[in-house]
């Protein structure tokens, strides 16, 4: 039960960060927090069911995808920073297409 | 030809096939389409002859009521099957059908031959013959159908053909309006017809004429009376009986041969045929017969007087047709349906002749107004002589067709109800007078107006001569007609016949004496009979009355419906949905602002809302479980 509380808190903190931070780097970091919460949850539930395998491997997959996502996200950020010199959320509102 | 007696449906199928063929290839064929189209009525005529030969030869098998004279051939197919409800369609040719096939075939053939000359320069030549073929097919279908369903379908088809041919010159507003008027007025009657069919279907469980007639004997007399009154409504609409007669004079806007075929000889007689076809129903309803009698006699007198004061030669003939149809309905009302059919036959001959004669005159002079004619006898001798034969037959001059059939009607009235015969004599007097007036104004006296009249070509004069022969001789076919209809022929009744002949001769003589002076006689009569003559000229202003009492309120009602109900209520609802969607869209537009965090927040909020809803549902179930566990449920 305590792990569920921990992950809920982590997820909420991450969501709060995603929704409120204006700096895109902070938003990306918040997304990582939410992914971390999901990962902990996966492993915790797997352990609670007495299984060792599926939950953990799923967590590893999520880690890999999160790394890829972070790479793409940061690359976008770099491109955005080169274009306008800023990495604020408002910059994305100008993006079209 | 025997195969036509075995398969008389060919009489309807062949013209129908020709109509389709001409519809597709008529324009390619050009003038040749007329000769192709003539194969249709030729088949009808030959089928009529073949079937009549079978009936007269006594070779026809026994026929159940309402068929008369013996059954030549019949067949029935299922048409619409809905569970236990089966509507059949088929044909049954008895003596009555054979007679009608002869009438339709003869007149249609004559009219088509005549039209070759009359319509020669019309750009719609092929379309005209396509429609005539379709009409021939529909009319044949009407007379050989063996169920009310089949009759109704054909009934509407001839109505459509009448609409299309009355409005043949559709670029002319008056023709288009007349066609619409004809369609709408007959539709009033057709509503009655359809309701009558529904009543009979409900009461007898069948629309097949024989089954229906057999079952009708077990039905309450009141129901049969209602049904036959409704059927008479349809017949009155088609046959232009008061008060549904107003469409026929206007339908004269169509080409004149069309008037001869549809509005004189065949389609308008369909009402008389219908009553004769289901005669057992009417025979069982004396009250309805009395109504038919009153309507018929009234129409005969009313239209006969109205014809007296018309200046348009075709309108004279139109009112004359209404009047003669009134005679037929009077005969039906007197219970003498076979006499009505006899008059229908002779009338078809001489009225088709008169219409075609007027067509020849109109073709020669380029006008329909008798005030611009006069003295045409020398210029158009064949037309004039044949017209005079037709006019004498209509007037009831002894020895010609009209005399015999009209005399039989009068004799029937003489035996049944005396007032009928007196009024019909009056109508006969007017008949003789108005047709002689038309003859005098058209063919005799000094030529009036600018005219280069000429006799019409052989395609027009030959049908006139043939029809004149028939108009002169059809009266002697009384025994043949009676035998076809399985009835006894009526002998001449000397006292009635003498009075009728006198009435006819007096009417003719009066008109000849009066109209020696040409148009001046009109002025003198108009002066002497002032209000009456004007009433006749305007057919008692009945059109205006209908215009004021029926048409205008309907138009006002429709306008109110359009302006209020349609524009505000219906359009309001329709446009309201559009406006509502637009406002909703504007509202939704506000949340789509490009801010990704706002979107993420909406997604997050949505997930929380879904979770909350599912949680509540789960809670409710648990609550219900708890309550049922408590045993309170």
XYZ file of C-alpha atoms in Angstrom:
730
model
C 0.000 0.000 0.000
C 2.794 2.364 0.811
C 4.393 1.795 -2.601
C 1.124 2.678 -4.308
C 1.064 5.883 -2.262
C 4.644 6.611 -3.298
C 3.997 6.038 -6.986
C 0.736 8.025 -6.879
C 2.580 10.913 -5.291
C 5.441 10.698 -7.791
C 2.990 10.519 -10.719
C 1.000 13.494 -9.425
C 4.159 15.516 -8.889
C 5.259 14.693 -12.426
C 1.814 15.579 -13.869
C 1.801 18.819 -11.908
C 5.236 19.641 -13.327
C 4.148 18.847 -16.892
C 1.096 21.034 -16.551
C 2.624 23.988 -14.785
C 6.283 24.449 -15.676
C 6.874 26.891 -18.515
C 10.397 25.708 -19.245
C 10.410 22.756 -21.616
C 13.454 21.177 -19.977
C 11.548 21.078 -16.692
C 8.517 19.644 -18.487
C 10.668 16.869 -19.942
C 12.119 16.178 -16.502
C 8.595 15.978 -15.088
C 7.668 13.457 -17.758
C 10.657 11.387 -16.614
C 9.306 11.512 -13.060
C 5.933 10.180 -14.244
C 7.674 7.388 -16.172
C 9.693 6.560 -13.065
C 6.501 6.321 -11.035
C 5.033 3.940 -13.620
C 8.169 1.823 -13.545
C 8.162 1.514 -9.768
C 4.505 0.564 -9.893
C 5.166 -2.150 -12.491
C 7.957 -3.718 -10.454
C 6.011 -3.411 -7.207
C 2.912 -5.113 -8.591
C 5.007 -7.844 -10.186
C 6.698 -8.489 -6.845
C 3.361 -8.438 -5.038
C 2.022 -11.115 -7.383
C 5.132 -13.218 -6.687
C 6.215 -12.997 -10.280
C 9.728 -12.143 -11.319
C 10.015 -11.476 -15.006
C 7.194 -9.808 -16.864
C 6.910 -6.639 -14.740
C 10.628 -6.111 -14.553
C 11.185 -6.645 -18.256
C 8.345 -4.270 -19.049
C 10.024 -1.693 -16.799
C 13.268 -2.155 -18.728
C 11.428 -1.627 -22.020
C 9.866 1.550 -20.610
C 13.345 2.765 -19.574
C 14.661 2.244 -23.100
C 11.697 3.982 -24.700
C 11.986 6.819 -22.162
C 15.626 7.223 -23.134
C 14.646 7.381 -26.813
C 11.873 9.827 -26.013
C 14.233 11.995 -24.052
C 16.704 11.968 -26.962
C 14.005 13.068 -29.441
C 12.609 15.612 -26.992
C 15.974 17.142 -26.246
C 16.840 17.235 -29.960
C 13.610 19.157 -30.568
C 14.553 21.462 -27.728
C 17.926 22.153 -29.249
C 16.313 22.924 -32.582
C 13.827 25.206 -30.873
C 16.578 26.974 -28.916
C 18.545 27.534 -32.134
C 15.531 29.021 -33.795
C 14.428 31.447 -31.100
C 17.021 31.250 -28.356
C 14.416 30.269 -25.805
C 13.079 26.971 -24.513
C 9.749 28.172 -23.126
C 6.409 26.343 -23.754
C 5.037 29.439 -25.548
C 7.488 28.795 -28.387
C 5.556 25.639 -29.278
C 2.365 27.615 -29.818
C 4.005 29.249 -32.831
C 4.865 25.884 -34.413
C 2.633 24.967 -37.286
C 2.109 22.088 -39.640
C -55.907 -13.812 -85.805
C -57.133 -16.579 -83.569
C -54.027 -16.273 -81.489
C -55.181 -12.776 -80.517
C -58.319 -14.258 -79.007
C -56.194 -16.715 -77.060
C -53.688 -14.093 -75.969
C -55.602 -10.801 -75.930
C -53.074 -9.322 -73.521
C -50.976 -8.746 -76.650
C -53.357 -5.870 -77.373
C -51.871 -4.082 -74.356
C -48.336 -5.464 -74.587
C -47.722 -4.568 -78.239
C -48.554 -0.842 -77.931
C -46.597 -0.715 -74.681
C -43.563 -2.259 -76.382
C -43.971 0.184 -79.263
C -44.141 3.078 -76.800
C -40.847 1.971 -75.246
C -39.315 1.433 -78.683
C -40.436 4.867 -79.880
C -39.265 6.453 -76.651
C -35.785 5.116 -77.399
C -35.618 5.376 -81.189
C -38.496 7.692 -82.156
C -36.280 10.649 -82.976
C -34.134 8.494 -85.266
C -37.207 7.195 -87.060
C -38.710 10.654 -87.563
C -41.886 10.494 -89.636
C -41.702 6.704 -89.812
C -42.506 6.532 -86.086
C -46.158 7.217 -86.903
C -46.462 4.097 -89.058
C -44.647 2.038 -86.415
C -46.986 3.348 -83.723
C -50.031 2.336 -85.778
C -49.172 -1.343 -85.261
C -50.413 -0.795 -81.658
C -54.049 0.158 -82.300
C -54.086 -2.260 -85.238
C -53.310 -5.079 -82.788
C -55.998 -3.779 -80.437
C -58.537 -3.641 -83.253
C -57.689 -7.128 -84.503
C -57.805 -8.497 -80.954
C -61.209 -6.827 -80.532
C -62.475 -8.416 -83.742
C -61.074 -11.831 -82.792
C -62.594 -11.708 -79.297
C -65.911 -10.391 -80.577
C -66.050 -13.222 -83.100
C -65.508 -15.729 -80.290
C -68.259 -14.172 -78.157
C -70.730 -13.795 -81.022
C -69.982 -17.297 -82.228
C -71.000 -18.628 -78.832
C -67.592 -20.205 -78.362
C -66.762 -18.288 -75.211
C -66.734 -20.233 -71.980
C -69.146 -19.432 -69.182
C -68.117 -16.353 -67.254
C -68.802 -15.549 -63.608
C -70.370 -12.205 -62.714
C -69.532 -9.377 -63.349
C -68.303 -10.648 -66.712
C -70.866 -10.614 -69.481
C -71.341 -12.371 -72.771
C -68.925 -15.185 -71.977
C -65.231 -15.367 -71.218
C -62.833 -15.366 -74.158
C -59.609 -15.682 -72.234
C -58.253 -14.847 -68.828
C -55.206 -15.287 -66.632
C -54.164 -14.145 -63.179
C -50.780 -13.669 -61.579
C -49.749 -12.785 -58.053
C -48.525 -9.243 -58.074
C -47.889 -8.174 -54.505
C -47.578 -10.822 -51.826
C -47.352 -9.583 -48.240
C -47.811 -12.539 -45.927
C -51.412 -13.637 -46.343
C -52.320 -10.519 -48.313
C -52.104 -11.197 -52.036
C -52.919 -8.661 -54.710
C -53.354 -10.278 -58.087
C -53.115 -8.775 -61.501
C -54.289 -10.257 -64.735
C -56.645 -9.941 -67.628
C -60.066 -11.222 -68.471
C -61.647 -10.551 -71.824
C -65.409 -10.893 -71.965
C -67.989 -9.360 -74.286
C -67.733 -5.955 -72.638
C -63.933 -5.930 -72.985
C -64.210 -7.048 -76.595
C -66.582 -4.159 -77.341
C -64.208 -1.691 -75.697
C -61.243 -3.165 -77.587
C -63.124 -2.552 -80.829
C -63.909 1.042 -79.836
C -60.400 1.826 -78.590
C -58.679 0.115 -81.512
C -60.810 1.794 -84.168
C -60.653 5.299 -82.767
C -56.956 5.095 -81.883
C -56.099 3.852 -85.372
C -58.150 6.582 -87.054
C -56.641 9.224 -84.781
C -53.091 8.055 -85.503
C -53.655 8.103 -89.258
C -55.230 11.554 -88.968
C -52.347 12.783 -86.833
C -49.807 11.972 -89.541
C -51.215 14.915 -91.450
C -52.259 17.067 -88.522
C -48.935 16.894 -86.674
C -46.745 16.752 -89.809
C -44.877 19.978 -89.054
C -44.603 19.546 -85.304
C -41.084 19.171 -83.893
C -42.469 16.822 -81.224
C -43.766 14.351 -83.832
C -42.023 11.279 -82.390
C -42.866 12.216 -78.791
C -46.496 12.616 -79.819
C -46.704 9.110 -81.246
C -44.821 7.665 -78.286
C -47.466 9.108 -75.979
C -50.316 7.941 -78.213
C -48.863 4.411 -78.097
C -48.567 4.585 -74.336
C -52.144 5.793 -74.113
C -53.371 2.973 -76.357
C -51.559 0.446 -74.166
C -52.962 1.965 -70.948
C -56.509 2.189 -72.245
C -56.367 -1.408 -73.469
C -55.005 -2.466 -70.088
C -57.903 -0.657 -68.448
C -60.526 -2.551 -70.423
C -59.000 -6.008 -70.078
C -57.859 -5.826 -66.435
C -59.527 -8.398 -64.214
C -59.019 -6.714 -60.857
C -59.686 -3.297 -59.407
C -55.955 -3.012 -58.720
C -55.193 -3.469 -62.400
C -57.972 -1.115 -63.430
C -56.697 1.534 -61.036
C -53.137 1.303 -62.358
C -54.337 1.623 -65.949
C -56.775 4.343 -64.847
C -53.912 6.443 -63.530
C -51.811 5.664 -66.612
C -54.456 7.025 -68.963
C -54.660 10.029 -66.647
C -50.928 10.593 -67.008
C -51.166 10.230 -70.790
C -54.035 12.702 -70.803
C -51.902 15.103 -68.772
C -48.905 14.718 -71.065
C -50.964 15.053 -74.242
C -53.187 17.939 -73.065
C -49.990 19.725 -72.159
C -48.249 18.527 -75.312
C -47.353 22.104 -76.256
C -45.917 22.621 -72.810
C -44.191 25.873 -73.704
C -47.636 27.442 -73.950
C -48.623 28.436 -70.400
C -52.337 27.907 -71.056
C -51.671 24.325 -72.199
C -49.450 23.552 -69.225
C -52.058 24.990 -66.853
C -54.905 23.119 -68.533
C -52.989 19.858 -68.233
C -52.374 20.480 -64.552
C -56.016 21.398 -64.006
C -57.153 18.208 -65.721
C -54.801 16.171 -63.588
C -55.796 17.805 -60.312
C -59.550 17.744 -60.898
C -59.583 14.092 -61.925
C -57.401 13.407 -58.908
C -60.256 14.567 -56.674
C -62.367 11.799 -58.144
C -59.516 9.321 -58.000
C -59.244 9.766 -54.244
C -62.825 8.529 -54.064
C -61.999 5.646 -56.401
C -59.067 4.581 -54.248
C -61.140 4.805 -51.076
C -63.852 2.750 -52.761
C -61.278 0.095 -53.629
C -60.124 0.110 -50.000
C -63.692 -0.327 -48.748
C -64.279 -3.232 -51.123
C -60.957 -4.813 -50.186
C -61.882 -4.551 -46.533
C -65.371 -5.906 -47.062
C -64.759 -8.702 -49.568
C -61.076 -9.521 -49.060
C -60.315 -9.511 -52.766
C -59.809 -7.082 -55.592
C -60.327 -9.712 -58.276
C -63.564 -8.720 -60.001
C -65.114 -12.176 -60.012
C -64.113 -13.073 -56.436
C -65.131 -9.625 -55.223
C -68.532 -9.809 -56.894
C -69.119 -13.279 -55.468
C -68.157 -12.146 -51.967
C -70.147 -8.911 -52.219
C -73.472 -10.742 -51.885
C -72.578 -11.491 -48.287
C -71.674 -7.902 -47.452
C -73.995 -5.388 -45.805
C -75.903 -3.327 -48.388
C -74.737 -0.094 -46.755
C -71.075 -0.987 -47.276
C -71.678 -1.815 -50.921
C -73.549 1.468 -51.340
C -70.660 3.426 -49.824
C -68.150 1.602 -52.005
C -70.120 2.123 -55.202
C -70.709 5.792 -54.380
C -66.942 6.196 -53.971
C -66.292 4.348 -57.224
C -68.804 6.651 -58.912
C -66.800 9.603 -57.615
C -63.808 8.292 -59.548
C -65.969 7.658 -62.589
C -67.435 11.171 -62.407
C -63.962 12.694 -62.268
C -62.729 10.754 -65.275
C -65.928 11.217 -67.249
C -66.222 14.922 -66.463
C -69.544 14.805 -64.648
C -70.799 17.710 -62.550
C -69.125 19.036 -60.400
C -65.853 17.590 -61.703
C -66.536 18.530 -65.329
C -64.499 21.738 -65.364
C -61.280 20.179 -66.593
C -62.564 18.883 -69.919
C -63.157 22.195 -71.772
C -59.689 23.364 -70.745
C -58.099 20.102 -71.847
C -58.918 21.245 -75.401
C -55.538 22.979 -75.322
C -54.014 19.727 -76.494
C -53.681 18.743 -80.152
C -57.141 18.168 -81.644
C -56.659 14.457 -82.508
C -55.802 13.934 -78.844
C -59.106 15.509 -77.914
C -60.792 13.096 -80.306
C -59.102 10.045 -78.828
C -58.789 10.828 -75.147
C -61.297 13.537 -74.395
C -64.163 12.288 -76.514
C -64.072 8.619 -77.391
C -62.080 6.570 -74.917
C -60.604 7.919 -71.690
C -63.554 10.080 -70.665
C -65.777 7.085 -71.343
C -63.699 5.047 -68.872
C -65.980 6.201 -66.050
C -69.002 4.743 -67.834
C -67.031 1.581 -68.506
C -66.008 1.314 -64.860
C -69.598 1.435 -63.660
C -70.591 -1.145 -66.276
C -67.609 -3.321 -65.332
C -68.603 -3.594 -61.673
C -72.300 -3.376 -62.428
C -73.438 -5.946 -59.804
C -72.226 -3.584 -57.084
C -74.195 -0.676 -58.486
C -77.227 -2.809 -59.178
C -77.306 -3.614 -55.462
C -77.304 0.084 -54.542
C -80.476 1.783 -55.828
C -79.670 4.945 -53.869
C -76.373 5.363 -55.668
C -78.055 4.695 -59.001
C -80.522 7.478 -58.268
C -77.569 9.784 -57.491
C -75.913 8.796 -60.773
C -79.174 9.466 -62.593
C -79.540 12.944 -61.094
C -75.909 13.841 -61.763
C -76.113 12.491 -65.301
C -79.310 14.299 -66.239
C -78.146 17.527 -64.625
C -74.810 17.340 -66.436
C -76.492 16.545 -69.738
C -78.727 19.623 -69.536
C -76.113 21.939 -68.020
C -73.375 21.124 -70.517
C -75.837 21.003 -73.419
C -76.929 24.572 -72.746
C -73.367 25.718 -72.152
C -72.315 24.294 -75.519
C -74.887 26.496 -77.203
C -73.071 29.751 -76.477
C -69.446 28.774 -77.086
C -67.449 30.450 -79.841
C -64.497 28.087 -79.859
C -65.379 25.099 -82.031
C -63.494 22.709 -79.751
C -65.208 24.022 -76.646
C -68.581 23.377 -78.287
C -67.493 19.782 -78.771
C -66.044 19.574 -75.258
C -69.311 20.656 -73.629
C -71.139 18.390 -76.046
C -68.992 15.483 -74.836
C -69.761 16.312 -71.200
C -73.439 16.443 -72.083
C -73.364 13.120 -73.941
C -71.477 11.491 -71.063
C -74.309 12.827 -68.905
C -76.699 10.896 -71.137
C -74.631 7.746 -70.561
C -74.656 8.226 -66.810
C -78.386 8.854 -66.934
C -78.711 5.488 -68.666
C -76.566 3.880 -65.963
C -78.702 5.540 -63.302
C -81.790 4.084 -64.934
C -80.239 0.647 -64.576
C -79.702 0.270 -68.312
C -75.965 -0.219 -68.356
C -76.005 -1.989 -71.714
C -77.695 1.054 -73.251
C -75.024 3.287 -71.732
C -72.386 1.092 -73.359
C -74.242 1.259 -76.667
C -74.352 5.042 -76.489
C -70.662 5.021 -75.540
C -69.948 3.066 -78.717
C -71.944 5.232 -81.085
C -70.751 8.393 -79.346
C -67.141 7.274 -79.791
C -67.745 7.040 -83.527
C -69.515 10.332 -84.136
C -67.708 12.426 -81.539
C -64.289 11.244 -82.702
C -65.466 12.147 -86.193
C -66.576 15.621 -85.092
C -63.329 16.275 -83.244
C -61.222 15.103 -86.168
C -63.427 17.228 -88.443
C -62.813 20.252 -86.257
C -59.122 19.343 -86.371
C -59.250 19.376 -90.137
C -60.968 22.788 -90.042
C -58.434 24.154 -87.567
C -55.622 22.768 -89.696
C -57.096 24.405 -92.783
C -57.959 27.803 -91.316
C -55.442 28.179 -88.505
C -58.084 29.260 -86.000
C -60.432 27.619 -83.511
C -62.779 30.572 -83.313
C -65.973 29.975 -85.262
C -66.417 33.742 -85.599
C -63.449 33.703 -87.957
C -64.726 30.793 -90.042
C -67.826 30.555 -92.208
C -68.380 29.420 -95.783
C -65.908 26.566 -95.544
C -68.204 24.097 -97.281
C -66.858 24.867 -100.737
C -63.234 24.975 -99.625
C -63.287 21.811 -97.533
C -66.025 19.633 -99.048
C -64.950 16.266 -97.602
C -64.511 17.683 -94.123
C -67.834 19.461 -94.400
C -69.830 16.447 -95.570
C -68.329 14.100 -92.989
C -68.837 16.726 -90.267
C -72.488 17.050 -91.239
C -72.908 13.275 -90.972
C -71.354 13.382 -87.493
C -73.417 16.390 -86.492
C -76.630 14.719 -87.666
C -75.685 11.578 -85.748
C -75.077 13.653 -82.608
C -78.263 15.624 -83.091
C -80.217 12.378 -83.223
C -81.534 12.597 -86.776
C -83.379 9.326 -87.389
C -81.381 6.652 -89.139
C -77.992 7.742 -87.846
C -76.061 6.308 -84.910
C -76.927 8.818 -82.200
C -80.634 8.483 -82.778
C -80.761 4.806 -81.890
C -78.626 4.891 -78.787
C -80.120 8.102 -77.442
C -83.589 6.807 -78.142
C -82.908 3.714 -76.076
C -81.847 5.904 -73.156
C -84.977 7.997 -73.499
C -87.128 4.886 -73.748
C -85.574 3.540 -70.562
C -86.328 6.850 -68.857
C -89.870 6.819 -70.257
C -90.508 3.504 -68.526
C -88.738 4.335 -65.270
C -88.963 8.003 -64.338
C -90.806 10.455 -66.536
C -88.983 13.614 -65.382
C -85.782 12.134 -66.740
C -87.131 11.780 -70.223
C -88.505 15.312 -70.236
C -85.179 16.832 -69.176
C -83.243 14.643 -71.594
C -85.526 15.738 -74.424
C -84.666 19.300 -73.492
C -80.979 18.390 -73.553
C -81.497 16.710 -76.946
C -83.134 19.858 -78.269
C -80.084 21.861 -77.222
C -77.817 19.182 -78.667
C -79.442 19.457 -82.064
C -79.402 23.253 -81.816
C -75.782 23.773 -80.773
C -74.254 21.308 -83.201
C -76.266 22.807 -86.051
C -75.212 26.276 -84.922
C -71.582 25.141 -85.049
C -72.144 23.631 -88.486
C -73.789 26.804 -89.825
C -71.136 29.113 -88.374
C -68.281 26.960 -89.654
C -69.298 25.716 -93.051
C -72.051 28.006 -94.276
C -72.695 31.711 -94.668
C -70.203 34.273 -95.852
C -66.503 33.685 -95.080
C -65.390 35.801 -92.154
C -61.878 36.771 -91.232
C -58.738 36.403 -93.243
C -58.501 32.795 -94.344
C -56.787 30.775 -96.990
C -58.549 27.589 -96.058
C -57.820 24.434 -98.013
C -58.985 20.833 -97.838
C -56.717 18.591 -95.777
C -54.645 15.789 -97.262
C -55.699 12.158 -97.636
C -54.247 11.006 -94.300
C -56.755 13.351 -92.690
C -59.746 12.887 -94.948
C -59.654 9.074 -95.122
C -60.168 8.640 -91.346
C -62.974 11.173 -91.590
C -64.706 9.158 -94.275
C -64.286 5.882 -92.376
C -65.587 7.384 -89.151
C -68.470 9.013 -91.014
C -69.428 5.593 -92.347
C -69.364 4.242 -88.793
C -71.278 7.218 -87.413
C -73.956 6.626 -89.994
C -74.175 2.882 -89.508
C -73.232 2.121 -85.876
C -76.862 2.484 -84.826
C -77.770 -0.666 -86.702
C -75.288 -2.632 -84.621
C -77.580 -2.512 -81.586
C -78.221 -6.248 -81.703
C -74.520 -7.029 -82.077
C -73.616 -4.808 -79.135
C -76.398 -6.279 -77.039
C -75.288 -9.793 -77.888
C -71.695 -8.969 -76.958
C -72.967 -7.728 -73.611
C -75.177 -10.776 -73.132
C -78.353 -8.693 -73.121
C -81.496 -8.490 -75.207
C -81.543 -5.809 -77.887
C -84.162 -3.121 -77.329
C -86.658 -2.451 -80.069
C -87.532 1.121 -81.012
C -90.365 2.540 -78.942
C -92.555 4.356 -81.468
C -94.007 7.092 -79.179
C -90.617 7.957 -77.688
C -88.848 7.674 -81.016
C -91.340 9.997 -82.715
C -90.960 12.668 -80.036
C -87.157 12.311 -80.097
C -87.037 12.611 -83.852
C -89.300 15.658 -83.729
C -87.142 17.242 -81.035
C -83.997 16.641 -83.101
C -85.538 17.987 -86.306
C -86.981 21.024 -84.528
C -83.586 21.772 -82.970
C -81.788 21.445 -86.277
C -84.394 23.410 -88.189
C -84.433 26.216 -85.618
C -80.667 26.524 -85.757
C -80.622 26.434 -89.562
C -83.249 29.169 -89.767
C -81.578 31.271 -87.102
C -78.036 30.997 -88.286
C -78.701 31.643 -91.961
C -77.754 35.179 -91.010
C -74.457 34.011 -89.544
C -73.052 35.738 -86.498
C -75.916 38.232 -86.275
C -78.054 35.428 -84.883
C -75.656 35.129 -81.972
C -76.060 38.820 -81.182
C -79.832 38.606 -81.469
C -79.991 35.551 -79.217
C -77.575 37.113 -76.760
C -79.736 40.229 -76.682
C -82.998 38.368 -76.307
C -81.757 35.952 -73.640
C -79.345 38.370 -72.053
C -78.451 36.991 -68.632
C -79.121 33.403 -69.668
C -76.925 33.561 -72.769
C -74.048 34.969 -70.783
C -74.488 32.235 -68.187
C -74.273 29.667 -70.972
C -71.267 31.384 -72.471
C -69.453 31.107 -69.157
C -70.852 27.660 -68.396
C -72.804 29.111 -65.466
C -69.626 30.656 -64.069
C -68.931 27.370 -62.355
C -65.230 27.731 -63.014
C -65.185 31.055 -61.227
C -67.197 29.541 -58.403
C -64.676 26.728 -57.988
C -61.896 29.259 -58.273
C -63.376 31.278 -55.418
C -64.646 28.502 -53.174
C -62.026 25.813 -53.639
C -58.919 27.055 -55.379
C -58.374 30.380 -53.611
C -58.941 29.087 -50.068
C -56.585 26.228 -50.894
C -53.986 28.636 -52.193
C -54.429 30.853 -49.140
C -54.148 27.836 -46.884
C -51.043 26.679 -48.726
C -49.551 30.156 -48.531
C -50.180 30.257 -44.789
C -48.612 26.824 -44.467
C -45.614 28.009 -46.424
C -45.180 31.406 -44.823
C -45.834 30.345 -41.246
C -45.363 26.633 -40.738
C -42.690 26.032 -43.337
C -40.704 29.221 -43.114
C -40.842 29.652 -39.367
C -41.375 26.272 -37.789
C -39.713 23.832 -40.198
C -37.039 26.186 -41.465
C -36.526 27.362 -37.883
C -35.826 23.832 -36.743
C -33.565 23.062 -39.673
C -31.653 26.298 -39.535
C -31.697 26.129 -35.739
C -29.674 22.925 -35.790
C -27.181 24.677 -38.045
C -26.972 27.739 -35.834
C -26.682 25.615 -32.708
C -23.849 23.621 -34.277
C -22.083 26.827 -35.209
C -22.336 28.251 -31.692
C -21.249 24.959 -30.209
C -18.306 24.956 -32.594
C -17.360 28.483 -31.569
C -17.430 27.398 -27.940
C -15.293 24.365 -28.651
C -12.967 26.550 -30.659
C -11.994 28.445 -27.475
C -10.399 25.387 -25.864
C -8.230 24.671 -28.910
C -5.642 27.394 -28.309
C -2.356 25.660 -29.238
C -1.089 25.498 -25.665
C 0.196 21.922 -25.248
C 0.043 22.108 -21.497
C -3.621 23.066 -21.690
C -4.217 19.994 -23.835
C -2.310 17.831 -21.402
C -4.398 19.253 -18.586
C -7.607 18.419 -20.478
C -6.383 14.880 -21.053
C -5.475 14.556 -17.398
C -8.816 15.999 -16.340
C -10.587 13.592 -18.683
C -8.788 10.608 -17.202
C -9.678 11.741 -13.686
C -13.331 12.237 -14.726
C -13.466 8.723 -16.225
C -11.890 7.265 -13.136
C -14.390 9.081 -10.979
C -17.334 7.828 -13.036
C -16.144 4.219 -13.016
C -15.465 4.484 -9.295
C -19.002 5.755 -8.697
C -20.459 2.909 -10.745
C -18.450 0.356 -8.810
C -19.558 1.998 -5.600
C -23.179 1.852 -6.670
C -22.921 -1.880 -7.333
C -21.376 -2.396 -3.987
C -24.083 -0.303 -2.406
C -26.758 -2.374 -4.122
C -25.002 -5.558 -2.971
C -24.890 -4.267 0.537
C -28.550 -3.339 0.514
C -29.616 -6.686 -0.937
C -27.423 -8.429 1.651
C -29.376 -6.564 4.256
C -32.495 -8.188 2.855
C -34.243 -4.893 2.183
C -34.629 -5.466 -1.562
